[in-house]
Amino acid sequence: MTDTLVLASASPSRRKLMENAGLVFKAVAANVDERAIEQELLPRALGPGDLAIELAAAKALEVSHRFPAALVIGCDQTMSLGERVFHKPADRAEARSTLSALRGREHRLNSGIVLVREGRELWRHLSTADLSMRTFSDAFLERYLDRCGEKVMESVGCYQLEGIGIQLFNSITGDYFTILGLPLLPLLGELRALGELDG
């Protein structure tokens, strides 16, 4: 492993994306309280995309203090319906409420990414994906929740597109990496620009 590149995330899916892309890096969970940061940012009335960027920056900066010589990648994602931002459900009832709110409507995934070195922000980027959820029946919703079990609480939108969650949708606009919360193509481009990858 090298300290040259550090991913400020404990997310297995983000780590896997970077490994599959051939990047050599260390993954370190950021020690930040996301809900507390959101409360601090409330007076700025940020939109969901800007909120994702600021959360990504907070994670990158926190890890950069521990690995000052490294180039730290911070990333975060918000899910929004208009200006309403959702959080992971705590239980089945909250998951049902989230899916009921999304049913028959289009919501957005906002994936922010920030690069930091020596406590200084070098680059920030936001990618979005729009997902149109079909109008499914209440009976389907209950069967879906039964099949997902505890896994339904693992994501903000209560779905994994690589699994049964794909049955919730009519259409999706946006790339796979943005949906998983790591806009990989813009990141690779910036790493090349910074000389971290071969051109």
JSON list of N, CA, C and O in Angstrom, two decimals, residues 72-98:
[
{"chain": "A", "resi": 72, "resn": "VAL", "atom": "N", "xyz": [-5.80, 13.14, -0.93]},
{"chain": "A", "resi": 72, "resn": "VAL", "atom": "CA", "xyz": [-6.96, 12.52, -0.31]},
{"chain": "A", "resi": 72, "resn": "VAL", "atom": "C", "xyz": [-8.21, 12.75, -1.16]},
{"chain": "A", "resi": 72, "resn": "VAL", "atom": "O", "xyz": [-8.49, 13.88, -1.57]},
{"chain": "A", "resi": 73, "resn": "ILE", "atom": "N", "xyz": [-8.93, 11.66, -1.40]},
{"chain": "A", "resi": 73, "resn": "ILE", "atom": "CA", "xyz": [-10.17, 11.71, -2.16]},
{"chain": "A", "resi": 73, "resn": "ILE", "atom": "C", "xyz": [-11.34, 11.63, -1.19]},
{"chain": "A", "resi": 73, "resn": "ILE", "atom": "O", "xyz": [-11.51, 10.64, -0.49]},
{"chain": "A", "resi": 74, "resn": "GLY", "atom": "N", "xyz": [-12.11, 12.70, -1.14]},
{"chain": "A", "resi": 74, "resn": "GLY", "atom": "CA", "xyz": [-13.32, 12.70, -0.33]},
{"chain": "A", "resi": 74, "resn": "GLY", "atom": "C", "xyz": [-14.53, 12.61, -1.24]},
{"chain": "A", "resi": 74, "resn": "GLY", "atom": "O", "xyz": [-14.57, 13.26, -2.28]},
{"chain": "A", "resi": 75, "resn": "CYS", "atom": "N", "xyz": [-15.51, 11.80, -0.87]},
{"chain": "A", "resi": 75, "resn": "CYS", "atom": "CA", "xyz": [-16.71, 11.70, -1.70]},
{"chain": "A", "resi": 75, "resn": "CYS", "atom": "C", "xyz": [-17.93, 11.52, -0.80]},
{"chain": "A", "resi": 75, "resn": "CYS", "atom": "O", "xyz": [-17.85, 10.97, 0.29]},
{"chain": "A", "resi": 76, "resn": "ASP", "atom": "N", "xyz": [-19.03, 12.03, -1.29]},
{"chain": "A", "resi": 76, "resn": "ASP", "atom": "CA", "xyz": [-20.29, 11.86, -0.58]},
{"chain": "A", "resi": 76, "resn": "ASP", "atom": "C", "xyz": [-21.43, 11.96, -1.58]},
{"chain": "A", "resi": 76, "resn": "ASP", "atom": "O", "xyz": [-21.24, 12.48, -2.68]},
{"chain": "A", "resi": 77, "resn": "GLN", "atom": "N", "xyz": [-22.56, 11.44, -1.19]},
{"chain": "A", "resi": 77, "resn": "GLN", "atom": "CA", "xyz": [-23.72, 11.45, -2.08]},
{"chain": "A", "resi": 77, "resn": "GLN", "atom": "C", "xyz": [-24.96, 11.83, -1.29]},
{"chain": "A", "resi": 77, "resn": "GLN", "atom": "O", "xyz": [-25.15, 11.39, -0.16]},
{"chain": "A", "resi": 78, "resn": "THR", "atom": "N", "xyz": [-25.78, 12.68, -1.89]},
{"chain": "A", "resi": 78, "resn": "THR", "atom": "CA", "xyz": [-27.10, 12.96, -1.34]},
{"chain": "A", "resi": 78, "resn": "THR", "atom": "C", "xyz": [-28.15, 12.48, -2.33]},
{"chain": "A", "resi": 78, "resn": "THR", "atom": "O", "xyz": [-27.91, 12.42, -3.53]},
{"chain": "A", "resi": 79, "resn": "MET", "atom": "N", "xyz": [-29.29, 12.12, -1.80]},
{"chain": "A", "resi": 79, "resn": "MET", "atom": "CA", "xyz": [-30.43, 11.75, -2.64]},
{"chain": "A", "resi": 79, "resn": "MET", "atom": "C", "xyz": [-31.52, 12.78, -2.40]},
{"chain": "A", "resi": 79, "resn": "MET", "atom": "O", "xyz": [-31.87, 13.06, -1.25]},
{"chain": "A", "resi": 80, "resn": "SER", "atom": "N", "xyz": [-32.01, 13.35, -3.49]},
{"chain": "A", "resi": 80, "resn": "SER", "atom": "CA", "xyz": [-32.97, 14.44, -3.34]},
{"chain": "A", "resi": 80, "resn": "SER", "atom": "C", "xyz": [-34.19, 14.26, -4.22]},
{"chain": "A", "resi": 80, "resn": "SER", "atom": "O", "xyz": [-34.12, 13.70, -5.32]},
{"chain": "A", "resi": 81, "resn": "LEU", "atom": "N", "xyz": [-35.29, 14.75, -3.72]},
{"chain": "A", "resi": 81, "resn": "LEU", "atom": "CA", "xyz": [-36.54, 14.85, -4.45]},
{"chain": "A", "resi": 81, "resn": "LEU", "atom": "C", "xyz": [-36.89, 16.33, -4.41]},
{"chain": "A", "resi": 81, "resn": "LEU", "atom": "O", "xyz": [-37.32, 16.83, -3.37]},
{"chain": "A", "resi": 82, "resn": "GLY", "atom": "N", "xyz": [-36.61, 17.04, -5.51]},
{"chain": "A", "resi": 82, "resn": "GLY", "atom": "CA", "xyz": [-36.67, 18.49, -5.45]},
{"chain": "A", "resi": 82, "resn": "GLY", "atom": "C", "xyz": [-35.57, 18.97, -4.51]},
{"chain": "A", "resi": 82, "resn": "GLY", "atom": "O", "xyz": [-34.41, 18.58, -4.65]},
{"chain": "A", "resi": 83, "resn": "GLU", "atom": "N", "xyz": [-35.93, 19.76, -3.53]},
{"chain": "A", "resi": 83, "resn": "GLU", "atom": "CA", "xyz": [-34.94, 20.24, -2.56]},
{"chain": "A", "resi": 83, "resn": "GLU", "atom": "C", "xyz": [-34.92, 19.40, -1.28]},
{"chain": "A", "resi": 83, "resn": "GLU", "atom": "O", "xyz": [-34.12, 19.64, -0.38]},
{"chain": "A", "resi": 84, "resn": "ARG", "atom": "N", "xyz": [-35.79, 18.41, -1.21]},
{"chain": "A", "resi": 84, "resn": "ARG", "atom": "CA", "xyz": [-35.83, 17.54, -0.03]},
{"chain": "A", "resi": 84, "resn": "ARG", "atom": "C", "xyz": [-34.69, 16.53, -0.10]},
{"chain": "A", "resi": 84, "resn": "ARG", "atom": "O", "xyz": [-34.53, 15.82, -1.10]},
{"chain": "A", "resi": 85, "resn": "VAL", "atom": "N", "xyz": [-33.89, 16.46, 0.96]},
{"chain": "A", "resi": 85, "resn": "VAL", "atom": "CA", "xyz": [-32.77, 15.52, 1.04]},
{"chain": "A", "resi": 85, "resn": "VAL", "atom": "C", "xyz": [-33.17, 14.39, 1.98]},
{"chain": "A", "resi": 85, "resn": "VAL", "atom": "O", "xyz": [-33.67, 14.62, 3.09]},
{"chain": "A", "resi": 86, "resn": "PHE", "atom": "N", "xyz": [-32.92, 13.17, 1.53]},
{"chain": "A", "resi": 86, "resn": "PHE", "atom": "CA", "xyz": [-33.27, 11.98, 2.31]},
{"chain": "A", "resi": 86, "resn": "PHE", "atom": "C", "xyz": [-32.04, 11.43, 3.04]},
{"chain": "A", "resi": 86, "resn": "PHE", "atom": "O", "xyz": [-30.90, 11.69, 2.63]},
{"chain": "A", "resi": 87, "resn": "HIS", "atom": "N", "xyz": [-32.29, 10.64, 4.08]},
{"chain": "A", "resi": 87, "resn": "HIS", "atom": "CA", "xyz": [-31.23, 9.93, 4.80]},
{"chain": "A", "resi": 87, "resn": "HIS", "atom": "C", "xyz": [-31.59, 8.45, 4.87]},
{"chain": "A", "resi": 87, "resn": "HIS", "atom": "O", "xyz": [-32.73, 8.07, 4.59]},
{"chain": "A", "resi": 88, "resn": "LYS", "atom": "N", "xyz": [-30.62, 7.64, 5.24]},
{"chain": "A", "resi": 88, "resn": "LYS", "atom": "CA", "xyz": [-30.88, 6.20, 5.35]},
{"chain": "A", "resi": 88, "resn": "LYS", "atom": "C", "xyz": [-32.01, 5.93, 6.35]},
{"chain": "A", "resi": 88, "resn": "LYS", "atom": "O", "xyz": [-32.05, 6.54, 7.42]},
{"chain": "A", "resi": 89, "resn": "PRO", "atom": "N", "xyz": [-32.90, 5.01, 5.99]},
{"chain": "A", "resi": 89, "resn": "PRO", "atom": "CA", "xyz": [-33.99, 4.70, 6.93]},
{"chain": "A", "resi": 89, "resn": "PRO", "atom": "C", "xyz": [-33.49, 3.93, 8.14]},
{"chain": "A", "resi": 89, "resn": "PRO", "atom": "O", "xyz": [-32.56, 3.12, 8.04]},
{"chain": "A", "resi": 90, "resn": "ALA", "atom": "N", "xyz": [-34.12, 4.16, 9.27]},
{"chain": "A", "resi": 90, "resn": "ALA", "atom": "CA", "xyz": [-33.73, 3.47, 10.51]},
{"chain": "A", "resi": 90, "resn": "ALA", "atom": "C", "xyz": [-34.43, 2.13, 10.64]},
{"chain": "A", "resi": 90, "resn": "ALA", "atom": "O", "xyz": [-33.95, 1.25, 11.35]},
{"chain": "A", "resi": 91, "resn": "ASP", "atom": "N", "xyz": [-35.56, 1.97, 9.96]},
{"chain": "A", "resi": 91, "resn": "ASP", "atom": "CA", "xyz": [-36.33, 0.73, 10.09]},
{"chain": "A", "resi": 91, "resn": "ASP", "atom": "C", "xyz": [-37.23, 0.54, 8.87]},
{"chain": "A", "resi": 91, "resn": "ASP", "atom": "O", "xyz": [-37.23, 1.36, 7.95]},
{"chain": "A", "resi": 92, "resn": "ARG", "atom": "N", "xyz": [-37.99, -0.53, 8.89]},
{"chain": "A", "resi": 92, "resn": "ARG", "atom": "CA", "xyz": [-38.86, -0.86, 7.75]},
{"chain": "A", "resi": 92, "resn": "ARG", "atom": "C", "xyz": [-39.90, 0.24, 7.50]},
{"chain": "A", "resi": 92, "resn": "ARG", "atom": "O", "xyz": [-40.21, 0.56, 6.36]},
{"chain": "A", "resi": 93, "resn": "ALA", "atom": "N", "xyz": [-40.43, 0.79, 8.57]},
{"chain": "A", "resi": 93, "resn": "ALA", "atom": "CA", "xyz": [-41.46, 1.83, 8.42]},
{"chain": "A", "resi": 93, "resn": "ALA", "atom": "C", "xyz": [-40.90, 3.05, 7.68]},
{"chain": "A", "resi": 93, "resn": "ALA", "atom": "O", "xyz": [-41.56, 3.62, 6.81]},
{"chain": "A", "resi": 94, "resn": "GLU", "atom": "N", "xyz": [-39.67, 3.45, 8.03]},
{"chain": "A", "resi": 94, "resn": "GLU", "atom": "CA", "xyz": [-39.06, 4.58, 7.34]},
{"chain": "A", "resi": 94, "resn": "GLU", "atom": "C", "xyz": [-38.73, 4.24, 5.90]},
{"chain": "A", "resi": 94, "resn": "GLU", "atom": "O", "xyz": [-38.86, 5.08, 5.01]},
{"chain": "A", "resi": 95, "resn": "ALA", "atom": "N", "xyz": [-38.31, 3.00, 5.65]},
{"chain": "A", "resi": 95, "resn": "ALA", "atom": "CA", "xyz": [-38.05, 2.56, 4.28]},
{"chain": "A", "resi": 95, "resn": "ALA", "atom": "C", "xyz": [-39.32, 2.61, 3.45]},
{"chain": "A", "resi": 95, "resn": "ALA", "atom": "O", "xyz": [-39.32, 3.07, 2.30]},
{"chain": "A", "resi": 96, "resn": "ARG", "atom": "N", "xyz": [-40.42, 2.16, 4.03]},
{"chain": "A", "resi": 96, "resn": "ARG", "atom": "CA", "xyz": [-41.72, 2.21, 3.35]},
{"chain": "A", "resi": 96, "resn": "ARG", "atom": "C", "xyz": [-42.09, 3.66, 3.03]},
{"chain": "A", "resi": 96, "resn": "ARG", "atom": "O", "xyz": [-42.57, 3.98, 1.93]},
{"chain": "A", "resi": 97, "resn": "SER", "atom": "N", "xyz": [-41.86, 4.55, 3.98]},
{"chain": "A", "resi": 97, "resn": "SER", "atom": "CA", "xyz": [-42.18, 5.96, 3.79]},
{"chain": "A", "resi": 97, "resn": "SER", "atom": "C", "xyz": [-41.35, 6.58, 2.66]},
{"chain": "A", "resi": 97, "resn": "SER", "atom": "O", "xyz": [-41.86, 7.33, 1.83]},
{"chain": "A", "resi": 98, "resn": "THR", "atom": "N", "xyz": [-40.05, 6.25, 2.63]},
{"chain": "A", "resi": 98, "resn": "THR", "atom": "CA", "xyz": [-39.16, 6.76, 1.58]},
{"chain": "A", "resi": 98, "resn": "THR", "atom": "C", "xyz": [-39.62, 6.28, 0.21]},
{"chain": "A", "resi": 98, "resn": "THR", "atom": "O", "xyz": [-39.75, 7.07, -0.74]}
]
